[in-house]
């Protein structure tokens, strides 16, 4: 058996997918007739492939090569998609890879040859030997006696059983008929993921924008899928790690999708499924981009906000100077029909551009968006305003009683632009709070946020002061 | 439960996917498509906008000949630090545009390790040199593993290759490239030449402003010269490019660290006025954009400086600052700073927005009669109307000491301390110092000196203005009162 296998292995590499012995078949990527990949956002892909494999009738071992390196072997399922019966008797995932050390371990007690080189003449001489042990160096029995140390280079007559050069799926199958069978394998793999990338191009006055969505697919799964039908699932799929189990499952036959060059969107369970209308090749270590959606003239608004984080309220030891704060610029739009949009937006990165006076598009900033269903508002932080400055000072602190105190704040906004602006100031609050007095109308957004809306004239300054009592 | 989830997932997706009806195998996509390679020689126009945050936008147009129908276009010569998902492409002319169906960025790099990995199971030739005779021995067999200590299966059996052995094979494994390749699958409406316009982001290119501020202490006027320092750490090389610089804080996810490099300035020559013309400035969104008025070349791994602005006779104000913490311990080394506020007003000598960067501060050293650099200060984005503030920590002109006499916490938890504040002028001229006082703990107290209340700067800081003649020392008695 060993001899047959060793010889067979050599043959196998010479001509892939040749039937070696009566009971063993190796299948490689060249036999693929169809590949379907469904990719999820979170580093997970479902690969389904059909191969045409020449099988004998009865029991046969099939080695299924060229699967993703990051396969989750426990998720593999196999079945025949033609008639004639195919039973899975056993499934193994072999990952005992060949290394010189592992090889010698397996050769303990077996015969081999030691090739010795004469260091003076360079002549080689071969000696028969038996490997007695291989712990921290080999100990051999040769016709001359027991030997160890620099004994020569071992040459093994054949490969021991159960070694593989690539991680390999090995099935024990029982085929109902002889001949070319259509066998389908499905499995989950890591190392493949997709995300959406958006491009938002603002018009001259920042009133409308064109939105383009792209799918960016990243394949590091360790396999290339030629002419695959590509589908993407948008939504957060719950994954249990690392334990997946294999189970038989059934298919529902469906009409083939019309050939289109872009993606077709459909609802799937609580997610959205996008299927590419034509087959595509997904190569290993490739990043691929395909257009997902387009919308022109989406109504947008621009907003300037000063969002205070709690820690900034603390006064420093080197005090006395007001603290500078970022004036953040946001672009916001409704994902609705009325705004010129109204389609599910998968989570991803949105990049904002605008043309300069010469017409060249300039990059303004980027932000992440979540999975955004129809009729939800999208808020994108683009950057910080250059010409609007915000500074804050705590001007008074008074303790009313042990757990009640009053603080008075001053927020100055200076606008160095040619036009007037409105700046939203959002202040973090804690405990049971109440605004006792303020220069501008306070708005309670929620239990932890106080908001003011401050108009600031061109080249002007607006100073907000407010006093708040907090009971902790 | 886990089984159910995994199985349900597979079943769900499978059931909704495409049919499994026997279908004729589709021929591989690659070999059927014609391939067009575009190199930098096709460039007709190139522009780059550099941001402060180690990021740049490259816009280039190339004239490329395409054939009617679908083809693969390989776009060679983009930045090695490209952000592939930011790439956008289009053609400009013609009624019918070229349709870009998909874009691929292949980074399966050709390395010995990757070749070995893909050569496992392939028939290779190995050569081992006999160390004595120098004769090269040739072996042929199947490579069995991908890591060093290679195993090879020859006709005679399995053996390990000598570590110095050389491995040869006839063809490269598929899909490996020497450098990342950007390509598209695109359909052209007709045969002909098309202008392909590409815009993308690249990391590894940044800029900052470098200011040289030369102050004349007698006349209380300063010279301000600004350079834009552009640092290109990528392999991208651009000839005849339009260079634009964007000043502002652009929101970036996983924001790259701003490039911090040592200043090149350090010689007096840098204080000379930079040559005109200065880049043209315009407002863009909430930022400022500078366009260099002549095409220039940016070479790979190059640092370049361009004059940004220059102004003479800029008035400035000097403030000596000292901070005392009214602690219960004696503090001999108080914190001091020298603050220089340069006038930066509309209609003034310095009437341009000042982008973030670094400033080198120069002044005349009277003792040696030469101009010296006294400090280097980082500068924030500063709009017109806000002073250009340069603050040097540690003002040698001012020294001070705090000696507490009595300290306690009152029933309300406030910290009550009385003590003596000494402040001295080491400078040769009359100096006005702004002394800031902080108490420890609850700031709901008042501060008095010589029976008078000390005014507050903010809720926890008090401010005392002190005029000191040369080498004069003044002492103040400070009392905190609930």
Coordinates of C-alpha atoms in Angstrom, one line a residue, chain A:
Chain A
X1 CA 0.0 0.0 0.0
X2 CA 2.7 2.4 1.0
X3 CA 4.7 1.8 -2.1
X4 CA 1.6 2.3 -4.3
X5 CA 0.8 5.4 -2.5
X6 CA 4.3 6.9 -2.7
X7 CA 4.5 6.2 -6.4
X8 CA 1.0 7.4 -6.8
X9 CA 1.7 10.6 -5.1
X10 CA 4.4 11.4 -7.6
X11 CA 2.1 10.5 -10.5
X12 CA -0.6 12.6 -8.9
X13 CA 1.5 15.7 -9.1
X14 CA 2.5 15.1 -12.7
X15 CA -1.0 14.8 -13.9
X16 CA -3.6 16.3 -11.6
X17 CA -6.8 14.4 -11.1
X18 CA -5.6 11.2 -12.6
X19 CA -7.2 8.1 -11.1
X20 CA -4.3 6.6 -9.2
X21 CA -5.4 3.4 -7.8
X22 CA -8.8 1.9 -8.0
X23 CA -9.7 3.4 -4.7
X24 CA -8.3 6.9 -4.8
X25 CA -9.1 10.1 -6.8
X26 CA -7.5 13.5 -6.5
X27 CA -9.6 16.5 -7.7
X28 CA -8.1 19.9 -8.4
X29 CA -9.4 23.3 -9.4
X30 CA -9.2 22.5 -13.1
X31 CA -12.3 20.3 -12.7
X32 CA -14.4 23.1 -11.4
X33 CA -17.4 23.8 -13.6
X34 CA -19.2 26.3 -11.4
X35 CA -18.3 28.4 -8.4
X36 CA -20.6 30.5 -6.2
X37 CA -19.2 32.7 -3.5
X38 CA -21.4 34.5 -1.0
X39 CA -19.4 37.0 1.0
X40 CA -20.3 38.6 4.3
X41 CA -19.1 41.8 5.9
X42 CA -17.4 40.1 8.7
X43 CA -14.5 38.1 7.3
X44 CA -16.7 35.2 6.2
X45 CA -17.4 33.6 2.8
X46 CA -19.5 30.7 1.7
X47 CA -18.0 28.9 -1.2
X48 CA -20.0 26.5 -3.2
X49 CA -18.4 24.7 -6.1
X50 CA -19.3 22.0 -8.5
X51 CA -16.6 19.8 -9.9
X52 CA -16.8 17.1 -12.5
X53 CA -14.9 14.1 -11.1
X54 CA -14.3 10.8 -12.7
X55 CA -15.4 8.2 -10.1
X56 CA -15.6 4.4 -10.1
X57 CA -18.6 2.6 -8.8
X58 CA -18.5 1.7 -5.2
X59 CA -16.3 3.0 -2.4
X60 CA -13.6 5.6 -3.3
X61 CA -11.3 8.0 -1.5
X62 CA -11.5 11.5 -3.0
X63 CA -8.9 14.1 -2.2
X64 CA -10.3 17.5 -2.8
X65 CA -7.6 20.0 -3.3
X66 CA -7.4 23.7 -4.1
X67 CA -9.8 24.8 -1.4
X68 CA -9.3 28.0 0.6
X69 CA -6.5 27.9 3.0
X70 CA -8.7 29.5 5.6
X71 CA -11.4 26.9 5.2
X72 CA -13.4 26.0 8.3
X73 CA -13.2 22.2 7.6
X74 CA -16.1 21.4 10.0
X75 CA -18.5 23.3 7.8
X76 CA -17.8 21.3 4.6
X77 CA -20.7 19.5 3.0
X78 CA -20.6 17.4 -0.2
X79 CA -23.2 15.9 -2.4
X80 CA -23.8 14.9 -6.0
X81 CA -25.9 17.2 -8.1
X82 CA -26.5 14.6 -10.8
X83 CA -28.5 11.4 -10.5
X84 CA -26.9 8.1 -9.5
X85 CA -26.4 8.3 -5.8
X86 CA -23.4 9.4 -3.8
X87 CA -23.0 8.6 -0.1
X88 CA -20.5 10.2 2.2
X89 CA -19.1 7.5 4.4
X90 CA -16.4 9.6 6.1
X91 CA -14.9 13.0 5.8
X92 CA -11.4 14.0 6.9
X93 CA -9.5 17.3 6.8
X94 CA -5.8 16.4 6.6
X95 CA -3.4 19.0 7.8
X96 CA -0.4 16.9 8.9
X97 CA 2.0 18.8 6.6
X98 CA 5.3 17.4 5.5
X99 CA 8.4 18.8 7.3
X100 CA 11.7 17.0 7.7
X101 CA 11.2 16.6 11.4
X102 CA 7.7 15.1 11.0
X103 CA 8.9 12.9 8.3
X104 CA 11.7 11.4 10.4
X105 CA 9.4 11.0 13.4
X106 CA 7.2 8.8 11.2
X107 CA 10.2 6.8 10.0
X108 CA 11.2 5.5 13.4
X109 CA 11.8 1.8 13.2
X110 CA 12.0 1.8 9.5
X111 CA 14.7 1.1 6.9
X112 CA 16.3 3.9 4.9
X113 CA 19.6 4.8 3.3
X114 CA 22.2 7.1 4.6
X115 CA 24.2 8.9 1.9
X116 CA 27.7 9.8 3.1
X117 CA 29.9 12.2 1.4
X118 CA 33.7 12.0 1.6
X119 CA 34.7 15.5 2.5
X120 CA 38.1 15.1 0.8
X121 CA 37.1 13.6 -2.5
X122 CA 33.4 14.5 -2.6
X123 CA 32.5 10.9 -3.4
X124 CA 29.2 9.7 -2.2
X125 CA 28.6 6.3 -0.6
X126 CA 25.2 4.8 0.4
X127 CA 24.7 2.7 3.5
X128 CA 21.6 0.8 4.5
X129 CA 20.3 1.8 8.0
X130 CA 17.4 1.5 10.3
X131 CA 16.2 4.6 12.2
X132 CA 15.9 3.5 15.8
X133 CA 14.9 6.8 17.3
X134 CA 14.8 10.5 16.4
X135 CA 14.7 12.6 19.5
X136 CA 17.1 15.4 19.2
X137 CA 19.0 13.6 16.4
X138 CA 18.9 10.3 14.8
X139 CA 20.2 7.0 16.2
X140 CA 20.7 4.3 13.5
X141 CA 21.5 0.7 13.2
X142 CA 23.8 0.1 10.2
X143 CA 25.6 -3.2 9.2
X144 CA 28.7 -1.8 10.9
X145 CA 26.8 -1.2 14.2
X146 CA 24.8 1.5 16.1
X147 CA 25.6 5.0 14.9
X148 CA 24.6 8.6 15.5
X149 CA 26.0 12.1 15.0
X150 CA 27.1 13.1 11.5
X151 CA 26.0 9.9 9.9
X152 CA 25.1 11.2 6.5
X153 CA 22.0 12.4 4.7
X154 CA 19.0 10.2 5.1
X155 CA 17.2 9.1 1.9
X156 CA 13.8 7.6 2.4
X157 CA 12.4 5.0 0.0
X158 CA 8.9 6.5 0.0
X159 CA 6.6 8.9 1.8
X160 CA 4.8 7.5 4.8
X161 CA 1.1 7.4 4.8
X162 CA -1.2 10.3 5.9
X163 CA 1.1 13.1 4.9
X164 CA -0.2 15.9 2.8
X165 CA 1.6 18.7 1.1
X166 CA -1.4 21.1 1.3
X167 CA -4.2 20.9 3.8
X168 CA -6.6 18.5 2.0
X169 CA -10.2 17.4 2.3
X170 CA -10.4 13.6 2.0
X171 CA -13.7 11.9 1.7
X172 CA -14.6 8.2 1.7
X173 CA -17.5 8.1 -0.8
X174 CA -19.7 5.5 -2.2
X175 CA -20.7 6.2 -5.7
X176 CA -23.8 4.6 -7.2
X177 CA -22.4 4.7 -10.7
X178 CA -19.1 4.8 -12.6
X179 CA -18.1 7.8 -14.8
X180 CA -18.0 11.6 -14.6
X181 CA -20.0 12.7 -11.6
X182 CA -21.0 16.3 -10.8
X183 CA -20.0 16.7 -7.2
X184 CA -20.8 19.8 -5.2
X185 CA -18.9 21.0 -2.1
X186 CA -19.9 23.9 0.1
X187 CA -17.9 25.3 2.9
X188 CA -17.3 28.5 4.9
X189 CA -14.0 30.2 4.8
X190 CA -12.3 33.1 6.6
X191 CA -10.1 35.6 5.0
X192 CA -12.7 37.0 2.6
X193 CA -14.8 40.0 3.3
X194 CA -16.4 43.0 1.6
X195 CA -17.3 46.5 2.5
X196 CA -19.0 49.3 0.9
X197 CA -17.1 52.4 -0.1
X198 CA -19.0 55.5 -1.0
X199 CA -18.1 58.6 -2.9
X200 CA -20.1 61.8 -2.1
X201 CA -19.4 64.7 -4.4
X202 CA -20.8 68.0 -3.2
X203 CA -22.0 70.7 -5.5
X204 CA -20.6 74.3 -5.4
X205 CA -23.0 75.5 -2.7
X206 CA -23.1 72.4 -0.6
X207 CA -26.8 71.9 -1.2
X208 CA -26.8 68.8 -3.3
X209 CA -24.5 65.9 -3.8
X210 CA -23.9 62.8 -6.0
X211 CA -23.5 59.6 -4.2
X212 CA -21.8 56.5 -5.7
X213 CA -21.5 53.3 -3.8
X214 CA -18.8 50.7 -4.5
X215 CA -18.3 47.2 -3.2
X216 CA -14.8 46.5 -2.1
X217 CA -14.1 42.8 -1.9
X218 CA -10.9 41.6 -0.3
X219 CA -9.8 38.0 -0.8
X220 CA -7.1 36.7 1.4
X221 CA -8.6 33.2 1.8
X222 CA -5.8 31.6 0.0
X223 CA -7.6 30.5 -3.1
X224 CA -8.5 32.0 -6.5
X225 CA -12.1 31.5 -7.7
X226 CA -12.4 31.7 -11.5
X227 CA -15.6 32.8 -13.1
X228 CA -17.5 32.8 -9.9
X229 CA -21.0 33.9 -9.3
X230 CA -20.6 36.5 -6.6
X231 CA -23.2 37.4 -4.0
X232 CA -22.8 39.7 -1.0
X233 CA -24.8 39.8 2.1
X234 CA -25.2 43.1 3.9
X235 CA -26.1 42.9 7.5
X236 CA -24.4 41.6 10.7
X237 CA -24.6 37.8 10.6
X238 CA -24.2 36.3 14.0
X239 CA -21.3 33.9 14.1
X240 CA -20.5 31.4 16.7
X241 CA -16.8 30.7 16.9
X242 CA -15.1 28.5 16.4
X243 CA -17.4 25.6 16.5
X244 CA -19.3 24.9 13.3
X245 CA -20.9 21.6 12.5
X246 CA -21.6 20.0 9.2
X247 CA -25.0 18.9 8.2
X248 CA -26.8 17.8 5.1
X249 CA -28.9 20.5 3.6
X250 CA -31.2 20.9 0.7
X251 CA -31.3 23.3 -2.2
X252 CA -34.1 25.1 -3.8
X253 CA -33.8 25.4 -7.5
X254 CA -34.2 28.9 -8.8
X255 CA -34.2 30.7 -12.1
X256 CA -30.8 31.9 -13.1
X257 CA -30.4 35.6 -12.7
X258 CA -30.4 37.7 -15.8
X259 CA -27.0 38.7 -17.0
X260 CA -26.3 42.2 -15.9
X261 CA -23.1 44.0 -15.3
X262 CA -24.0 45.4 -11.9
X263 CA -25.4 44.1 -8.6
X264 CA -29.0 43.2 -8.1
X265 CA -30.3 43.8 -4.6
X266 CA -32.9 41.7 -2.9
X267 CA -34.1 41.3 0.7
X268 CA -32.8 38.2 2.4
X269 CA -34.0 37.2 5.8
X270 CA -33.2 40.3 7.9
X271 CA -30.4 41.3 5.5
X272 CA -29.9 42.5 2.0
X273 CA -28.4 40.3 -0.7
X274 CA -26.5 41.7 -3.7
X275 CA -25.8 39.4 -6.6
X276 CA -23.4 40.3 -9.4
X277 CA -25.1 39.8 -12.7
X278 CA -22.1 38.2 -14.4
X279 CA -19.4 35.8 -13.4
X280 CA -16.2 37.3 -12.1
X281 CA -12.8 36.0 -11.1
X282 CA -11.7 36.6 -7.6
X283 CA -8.0 36.1 -7.3
X284 CA -6.1 35.3 -4.1
X285 CA -4.8 38.5 -2.4
X286 CA -6.9 40.6 -4.6
X287 CA -8.9 43.7 -3.8
X288 CA -11.8 44.1 -6.2
X289 CA -14.2 46.9 -6.7
X290 CA -17.6 46.8 -8.4
X291 CA -20.2 49.5 -8.6
X292 CA -23.1 49.1 -6.2
X293 CA -25.4 52.1 -6.5
X294 CA -25.6 55.6 -7.9
X295 CA -27.7 58.6 -6.9
X296 CA -27.5 62.1 -8.3
X297 CA -28.6 65.4 -6.7
X298 CA -29.2 64.1 -3.2
X299 CA -30.3 67.0 -0.9
X300 CA -27.7 67.6 1.8
X301 CA -27.2 70.0 4.7
X302 CA -24.0 71.2 6.2
X303 CA -23.7 71.8 9.9
X304 CA -21.0 73.2 12.2
X305 CA -21.0 71.6 15.7
X306 CA -19.0 72.0 18.8
X307 CA -19.4 68.7 20.6
X308 CA -17.8 68.8 24.0
X309 CA -16.4 65.6 25.5
X310 CA -16.7 65.3 29.3
X311 CA -13.0 65.4 30.1
X312 CA -12.6 68.8 28.5
X313 CA -14.6 70.3 31.3
X314 CA -11.8 69.7 33.7
X315 CA -9.7 72.7 34.4
X316 CA -5.9 72.2 34.2
X317 CA -3.2 73.3 36.6
X318 CA -1.7 75.5 34.0
X319 CA -5.0 77.3 33.8
X320 CA -6.1 80.8 33.0
X321 CA -6.4 80.4 29.2
X322 CA -9.6 79.4 27.5
X323 CA -9.5 75.9 26.0
X324 CA -9.6 75.7 22.2
X325 CA -12.3 73.4 20.8
X326 CA -12.8 71.9 17.4
X327 CA -15.6 73.2 15.3
X328 CA -16.6 70.0 13.5
X329 CA -18.2 70.1 10.1
X330 CA -20.9 67.6 9.2
X331 CA -22.7 66.8 6.0
X332 CA -26.1 65.3 6.6
X333 CA -28.8 63.8 4.4
X334 CA -31.9 61.8 4.7
X335 CA -31.8 58.4 3.0
X336 CA -35.3 59.0 1.6
X337 CA -37.0 59.2 -1.8
X338 CA -37.7 62.9 -1.2
X339 CA -34.0 63.6 -0.8
X340 CA -33.2 61.7 -4.0
X341 CA -32.0 58.5 -2.3
X342 CA -34.0 55.9 -0.4
X343 CA -32.1 52.7 -0.8
X344 CA -30.5 50.4 1.8
X345 CA -26.9 51.6 2.3
X346 CA -24.6 48.8 3.6
X347 CA -22.1 49.9 6.2
X348 CA -18.9 51.3 4.9
X349 CA -16.7 54.3 4.5
X350 CA -18.0 57.4 2.8
X351 CA -15.5 59.8 1.3
X352 CA -16.5 63.4 0.5
X353 CA -15.2 65.4 -2.4
X354 CA -15.8 68.8 -3.9
X355 CA -14.5 70.6 -7.0
X356 CA -12.2 73.5 -6.5
X357 CA -12.2 76.7 -8.6
X358 CA -10.3 74.9 -11.4
X359 CA -12.7 72.0 -11.5
X360 CA -10.4 69.5 -9.9
X361 CA -12.0 67.3 -7.3
X362 CA -10.6 67.7 -3.9
X363 CA -10.9 65.3 -1.0
X364 CA -12.6 66.8 2.0
X365 CA -12.7 63.9 4.5
X366 CA -14.1 60.5 5.3
X367 CA -16.4 58.9 7.8
X368 CA -17.9 55.5 8.6
X369 CA -21.6 54.9 8.1
X370 CA -23.6 52.0 9.6
X371 CA -26.0 49.7 7.8
X372 CA -28.5 52.4 7.0
X373 CA -32.1 51.4 6.0
X374 CA -34.4 53.6 4.0
X375 CA -35.7 56.8 5.6
X376 CA -32.9 57.1 8.2
X377 CA -30.7 60.1 8.5
X378 CA -27.0 59.9 7.7
X379 CA -24.5 62.1 9.5
X380 CA -21.0 62.3 8.2
X381 CA -18.2 64.1 10.0
X382 CA -16.1 65.7 7.3
X383 CA -13.5 67.6 9.2
X384 CA -12.9 70.7 11.4
X385 CA -13.6 74.2 10.3
X386 CA -10.5 76.3 9.7
X387 CA -12.0 79.7 10.0
X388 CA -14.4 79.2 12.9
X389 CA -12.9 79.1 16.3
X390 CA -14.4 78.0 19.6
X391 CA -13.1 78.5 23.0
X392 CA -14.5 77.6 26.4
X393 CA -13.9 78.7 30.0
X394 CA -15.5 77.7 33.2
X395 CA -16.1 81.1 34.8
X396 CA -17.6 80.0 38.1
X397 CA -18.0 77.1 40.4
X398 CA -20.2 77.2 43.5
X399 CA -21.0 74.4 45.9
X400 CA -24.6 74.8 47.1
X401 CA -24.6 71.7 49.3
X402 CA -22.7 68.5 49.6
X403 CA -24.1 67.0 46.4
X404 CA -25.4 70.0 44.6
X405 CA -23.2 72.4 42.7
X406 CA -23.5 75.2 40.2
X407 CA -21.2 75.9 37.4
X408 CA -21.1 78.7 34.9
X409 CA -19.6 78.3 31.5
X410 CA -18.6 80.6 28.7
X411 CA -18.3 79.4 25.1
X412 CA -17.0 81.9 22.6
X413 CA -17.4 81.3 18.9
X414 CA -15.5 83.6 16.5
X415 CA -16.4 83.4 12.8
X416 CA -13.6 84.6 10.5
X417 CA -15.6 83.7 7.3
X418 CA -17.2 86.1 4.9
X419 CA -20.7 84.7 5.6
X420 CA -22.6 84.2 8.8
X421 CA -22.9 80.7 10.3
X422 CA -24.9 78.8 12.8
X423 CA -23.0 76.7 15.3
X424 CA -24.6 73.9 17.3
X425 CA -23.0 73.6 20.8
X426 CA -23.6 70.3 22.5
X427 CA -22.6 70.0 26.2
X428 CA -22.4 66.8 28.1
X429 CA -24.5 66.8 31.3
X430 CA -24.6 64.4 34.2
X431 CA -26.8 63.7 37.2
X432 CA -30.0 65.7 37.8
X433 CA -29.3 69.0 36.0
X434 CA -31.1 72.2 35.4
X435 CA -30.1 75.3 33.5
X436 CA -30.6 78.3 35.8
X437 CA -29.8 81.0 33.3
X438 CA -28.3 81.3 29.8
X439 CA -27.6 83.8 27.2
X440 CA -29.2 81.6 24.5
X441 CA -32.2 79.3 24.5
X442 CA -31.2 75.9 26.0
X443 CA -32.5 72.7 24.5
X444 CA -32.5 69.4 26.4
X445 CA -31.7 66.8 23.8
X446 CA -31.6 63.9 26.2
X447 CA -30.7 63.2 29.8
X448 CA -27.0 63.7 29.1
X449 CA -27.0 66.4 26.4
X450 CA -27.7 70.1 26.5
X451 CA -27.8 71.9 23.1
X452 CA -27.6 75.6 22.0
X453 CA -27.9 77.0 18.5
X454 CA -25.7 80.0 18.1
X455 CA -25.8 82.4 15.1
X456 CA -22.5 84.0 14.5
X457 CA -22.2 86.9 12.0
X458 CA -19.4 87.1 9.5
X459 CA -16.3 88.4 11.2
X460 CA -18.2 88.4 14.4
X461 CA -18.2 86.7 17.8
X462 CA -21.0 85.2 19.8
X463 CA -20.5 84.4 23.4
X464 CA -22.7 81.8 25.1
X465 CA -22.9 81.8 28.9
X466 CA -25.0 79.5 30.9
X467 CA -25.3 78.5 34.5
X468 CA -26.3 75.0 35.4
X469 CA -27.1 73.4 38.7
X470 CA -26.3 69.7 39.0
X471 CA -27.4 67.3 41.7
X472 CA -25.4 64.2 41.7

